[in-house]
Amino acid sequence: MSLIIIGSVALDDIETPFGKVEKIVGGAAPFACLAASYFYDKVKIVAIVGGDFPKSEIDIWKAHQIDIAGLQIAEEEKSFHWSGKYHIDMNSRDTLKTGLNVLESFDPIIPDSYQDCEFLLLANLTPQTQQTAIKRLQKRPKLIVLDTMNFWMDVALNDLIETIKLVDVLTINDAEARQLSGEYSLVKAAKKILKMGPNYLIIKKGEHGALLFHEEQVFSAPALPLAEVFDPTGAGDTFAGGFIGYLAKVGTINFHNMKNAVVYGSALASFCVEKFGTERIKNLKSAEIAERVQEFVNLSSFNIEN
Ligand code: AMP
């Protein structure tokens, strides 16, 4: 039994009101794999990097027991490069550059040792590549989670719609839910998106938490009110990794476990934004994760007095 995470691995240039960094490790897969590794010890990555990618970073993944048999290193090429700039409210950002580089011709090879996959996270990547990964698994995993972004809605909408049909859970943010459905109301948007294929839909609302939709049920998870958000990059990927990592640990898929998974994912994401890139989520202690989850519980639990 294992959890495969396929996604971009990047070198990012990021500017926030707190500072500017260049060529730091980012991309969907590192955030998601690190987050999942706190819950589950059979996390396997499928990704590609160029010769410019720091080997020391790969050693950190190995130290987190992340299996790298599916990591391709194209020595002669450049890693995927993304650059973004956040504004003062940190909820909106401008993508300044997306340099696909190695991602342009990425062929997601699934090693034989990965065929025991029961949980699959299709983290942010070309929808076509995400689809290929599903088709290359000999047995359909018990749970397929898809994370994507507006970029793919703009440049590959038809492929994305075909991919969405194949998955159990879709995670997107509020603006993306509105773009995908053409509905402003998130409740109406969720109804339309659930008809597109997935059984569960998670709409992330940044500092306003996340909504989980399933049939007629809705669950609302808060976000931790943080005094300082340093760099929101990767919060969504960290959420997705924590979410599926928790589900892989408990093993059973139902609405109750999904609700807990949303809270665990949100807790991990709240750490991610405290520092640049993957810095904060590289060295978390289980006690601090448990404490953070308890803060989430305290934040929204109340008794109604009659
Ligand atoms: P998030 O903040 O969760 O949306 O994730 C940000 C990460 O996604 C950054 O580290 C980027 O390198 C990566 N990223 C940005 N654009 C794309 C894209 N079009 N495809 C895959 N990954 C991307």
XYZ file of C-alpha atoms and ligand atoms in Angstrom:
329
model
C 0.000 0.000 0.000
C 1.340 3.438 -0.829
C 0.545 7.051 -1.615
C 1.806 8.420 -4.926
C 2.158 12.166 -5.321
C 2.753 13.498 -8.810
C 3.281 17.215 -9.357
C 5.553 20.018 -10.383
C 8.925 20.561 -8.726
C 10.119 24.106 -9.203
C 12.675 26.737 -8.584
C 10.618 29.766 -7.571
C 11.294 33.506 -7.424
C 8.925 35.015 -4.882
C 8.248 38.539 -3.784
C 6.059 39.309 -0.769
C 5.739 42.519 1.281
C 8.267 40.854 3.643
C 11.052 40.234 1.149
C 12.229 38.700 -2.046
C 13.876 35.336 -2.711
C 15.215 33.754 -5.890
C 15.439 30.146 -7.034
C 14.088 28.578 -3.888
C 12.634 25.101 -4.009
C 8.912 25.087 -4.702
C 6.428 23.357 -6.940
C 3.401 21.380 -5.898
C 5.083 18.020 -5.222
C 7.671 19.054 -2.575
C 5.061 20.873 -0.462
C 2.581 18.004 -0.785
C 5.103 15.187 -0.187
C 6.606 16.843 2.890
C 3.153 17.512 4.360
C 1.962 13.930 3.696
C 5.144 12.470 5.203
C 4.068 13.609 8.689
C 1.119 11.180 8.559
C 2.183 8.340 6.313
C 5.520 6.640 5.732
C 4.966 5.261 2.223
C 4.895 8.473 0.189
C 6.238 8.069 -3.364
C 7.010 10.994 -5.665
C 6.639 11.122 -9.465
C 8.240 14.280 -10.844
C 10.996 15.750 -12.985
C 13.781 18.246 -12.245
C 16.628 19.684 -14.284
C 20.364 19.498 -13.610
C 20.133 22.854 -11.791
C 18.034 21.377 -8.962
C 19.872 21.184 -5.595
C 20.708 17.576 -4.656
C 20.665 18.588 -0.974
C 16.905 19.083 -1.292
C 16.436 15.534 -2.567
C 18.363 14.317 0.501
C 15.823 16.101 2.709
C 12.987 14.224 0.972
C 14.824 10.942 1.538
C 15.211 11.835 5.219
C 11.399 12.168 5.279
C 11.177 8.561 3.929
C 9.844 9.872 0.585
C 10.515 7.283 -2.126
C 12.273 8.986 -5.060
C 12.350 6.042 -7.511
C 9.896 8.023 -9.696
C 11.951 11.236 -9.701
C 13.537 11.930 -13.086
C 16.618 14.153 -13.290
C 17.184 15.682 -16.745
C 20.800 16.749 -16.197
C 21.044 18.785 -19.414
C 17.825 20.727 -18.878
C 16.433 23.422 -16.618
C 13.923 22.843 -13.824
C 10.403 24.249 -14.022
C 10.576 27.905 -13.006
C 7.780 30.021 -11.554
C 7.867 33.562 -10.336
C 5.141 35.341 -8.411
C 4.479 38.540 -6.557
C 2.048 38.983 -3.646
C 0.254 42.187 -2.750
C -0.251 43.632 0.680
C -3.405 41.580 1.447
C -1.533 38.352 0.501
C -4.769 36.860 -0.858
C -3.988 37.851 -4.396
C -0.845 37.303 -6.373
C 0.436 37.954 -9.853
C 2.210 35.220 -11.744
C 5.124 37.017 -13.376
C 6.543 34.051 -15.252
C 5.846 30.350 -15.807
C 8.814 28.649 -17.468
C 7.730 25.064 -18.133
C 11.248 23.874 -19.150
C 11.482 20.153 -18.165
C 7.701 19.977 -17.675
C 7.092 20.572 -21.370
C 8.102 17.046 -22.342
C 7.594 15.300 -18.998
C 6.602 11.653 -19.408
C 5.398 10.427 -15.992
C 7.019 7.011 -15.688
C 5.542 4.945 -12.864
C 8.131 2.524 -11.459
C 6.929 -1.090 -10.925
C 7.540 -0.647 -7.203
C 4.799 2.038 -7.236
C 2.044 -0.292 -8.531
C 0.861 -0.976 -4.960
C -0.656 2.546 -4.947
C -3.930 2.906 -3.029
C -3.940 6.692 -2.723
C -3.033 9.046 -5.553
C -2.579 12.802 -5.357
C -2.466 14.516 -8.720
C -0.894 17.750 -7.536
C -0.626 20.781 -9.792
C 0.646 19.773 -13.244
C -0.449 19.611 -16.893
C -3.888 17.906 -16.887
C -2.698 15.653 -19.719
C 0.214 14.399 -17.585
C -2.131 13.878 -14.626
C -4.377 11.730 -16.859
C -1.444 9.695 -18.137
C -0.421 8.922 -14.551
C -3.903 7.537 -13.764
C -3.889 5.383 -16.905
C -0.461 3.929 -16.098
C -1.605 2.475 -12.788
C -2.592 -1.169 -13.319
C -5.202 -1.019 -10.537
C -7.348 2.034 -9.897
C -6.357 3.529 -6.527
C -8.911 3.582 -3.722
C -8.831 7.398 -3.754
C -7.716 9.888 -6.397
C -7.399 13.545 -5.390
C -6.844 16.242 -8.009
C -5.434 19.689 -7.331
C -5.174 22.219 -10.126
C -5.116 25.948 -10.772
C -6.480 28.748 -12.964
C -3.461 28.512 -15.310
C -4.688 25.123 -16.601
C -8.274 26.402 -16.879
C -6.904 29.113 -19.161
C -4.648 26.994 -21.363
C -5.982 23.397 -21.206
C -9.645 23.506 -20.123
C -10.832 20.518 -22.187
C -8.033 18.265 -20.903
C -8.755 19.439 -17.383
C -12.476 18.622 -17.679
C -11.588 15.118 -18.943
C -9.226 14.640 -15.973
C -11.796 15.882 -13.448
C -14.162 13.099 -14.661
C -11.649 10.480 -13.463
C -11.129 11.599 -9.855
C -12.845 11.255 -6.472
C -11.884 14.581 -4.881
C -11.161 17.942 -6.501
C -9.453 20.730 -4.549
C -9.465 24.265 -5.946
C -9.675 27.777 -4.549
C -12.758 29.994 -4.559
C -11.754 32.032 -7.628
C -11.011 28.819 -9.544
C -14.372 27.288 -8.507
C -16.094 30.397 -9.887
C -14.043 30.263 -13.103
C -14.675 26.538 -13.644
C -18.429 26.694 -12.987
C -19.299 30.173 -14.204
C -21.241 30.653 -10.921
C -20.449 33.325 -8.317
C -22.231 31.549 -5.445
C -19.893 28.843 -4.123
C -22.887 26.654 -3.275
C -24.119 26.798 -6.881
C -20.552 26.370 -8.129
C -20.130 23.248 -5.969
C -23.384 21.722 -7.293
C -22.206 22.176 -10.882
C -18.674 20.920 -10.243
C -19.866 17.799 -8.383
C -21.860 16.952 -11.535
C -18.605 17.028 -13.521
C -17.399 13.817 -11.855
C -15.859 14.020 -8.384
C -17.706 12.768 -5.293
C -16.116 15.345 -3.054
C -15.159 18.965 -3.706
C -12.955 21.117 -1.503
C -13.005 24.872 -2.058
C -10.053 26.617 -0.376
C -10.670 30.194 0.690
C -7.206 31.232 1.866
C -7.384 33.072 5.170
C -11.121 32.282 5.330
C -10.738 28.511 5.605
C -12.080 25.733 3.401
C -15.410 24.180 2.425
C -15.959 20.467 1.829
C -18.942 19.470 -0.324
C -20.304 15.924 -0.729
C -23.784 15.180 -2.076
C -26.062 17.391 0.065
C -23.535 17.736 2.915
C -21.257 20.708 3.574
C -18.467 21.118 6.131
C -16.768 24.406 6.844
C -13.244 24.411 8.323
C -11.748 27.618 9.672
C -8.312 28.978 8.883
C -6.152 29.917 11.830
C -6.098 33.688 12.275
C -2.347 34.278 12.005
C -0.750 37.583 12.965
C 1.736 37.323 10.134
C 1.478 35.506 6.844
C 4.987 35.544 5.462
C 4.636 33.676 2.161
C 1.421 31.885 1.067
C 3.167 30.007 -1.778
C 2.484 26.297 -1.559
C -0.248 26.551 1.080
C -2.698 24.803 -1.265
C -0.252 22.004 -2.056
C 0.609 21.580 1.611
C -3.123 21.385 2.351
C -3.576 18.678 -0.300
C -0.575 16.682 0.985
C -1.710 16.847 4.612
C -5.271 15.965 3.550
C -4.400 12.821 1.587
C -1.577 11.835 3.968
C -4.079 11.747 6.834
C -6.584 9.723 4.768
C -3.866 7.249 3.757
C -3.067 6.814 7.455
C -6.673 6.145 8.533
C -7.379 4.125 5.380
C -11.193 4.507 5.313
C -12.944 6.983 3.074
C -16.078 8.558 4.519
C -17.386 12.071 5.203
C -16.265 11.967 8.859
C -12.647 11.131 7.963
C -12.738 13.662 5.109
C -13.714 16.382 7.613
C -10.780 15.496 9.862
C -8.491 15.377 6.825
C -9.558 18.931 5.893
C -8.594 20.088 9.395
C -5.215 18.298 9.269
C -4.543 19.753 5.812
C -5.467 23.233 7.042
C -3.188 22.864 10.077
C -0.212 21.896 7.899
C -0.955 24.785 5.521
C -0.961 27.212 8.461
C 2.672 26.253 9.152
C 3.647 26.579 5.493
C 2.801 30.297 5.289
C 5.031 31.190 8.254
C 8.247 31.095 6.202
C 9.377 31.247 2.567
C 8.940 28.142 0.413
C 9.130 24.724 2.088
C 11.333 26.032 4.932
C 8.750 25.757 7.711
C 7.354 22.359 6.778
C 10.706 20.595 6.578
C 11.183 20.186 10.318
C 7.843 19.926 12.071
C 7.484 18.007 15.322
C 4.455 15.776 15.869
C 3.697 17.608 19.138
C 3.444 20.969 17.369
C 1.159 19.488 14.703
C -1.104 18.060 17.428
C -1.115 21.410 19.237
C -1.998 23.268 16.022
C -4.848 20.839 15.248
C -6.201 21.422 18.755
C -6.137 25.178 18.075
C -8.342 24.533 15.039
C -10.755 22.509 17.148
C -10.898 25.209 19.861
C -11.386 27.914 17.270
C -14.714 26.644 16.030
C -16.247 24.500 18.773
C -19.095 25.932 20.808
C -22.114 24.799 22.804
C -25.483 26.365 22.317
C -27.185 27.059 25.681
C -30.973 26.673 25.579
P 0.085 27.262 -4.519
O 0.542 28.476 -3.760
O -0.445 26.176 -3.632
O -0.794 27.603 -5.669
O 1.400 26.618 -5.163
C 2.456 27.375 -5.610
C 3.476 26.452 -6.243
O 2.940 25.941 -7.454
C 4.763 27.202 -6.577
O 5.833 26.656 -5.832
C 4.934 27.016 -8.080
O 6.210 26.564 -8.438
C 3.907 25.971 -8.474
N 3.225 26.337 -9.710
C 2.911 27.582 -10.148
N 2.301 27.524 -11.353
C 2.222 26.200 -11.681
C 1.692 25.487 -12.806
N 1.098 26.107 -13.827
N 1.789 24.130 -12.785
C 2.355 23.497 -11.768
N 2.879 24.110 -10.681
C 2.815 25.449 -10.636
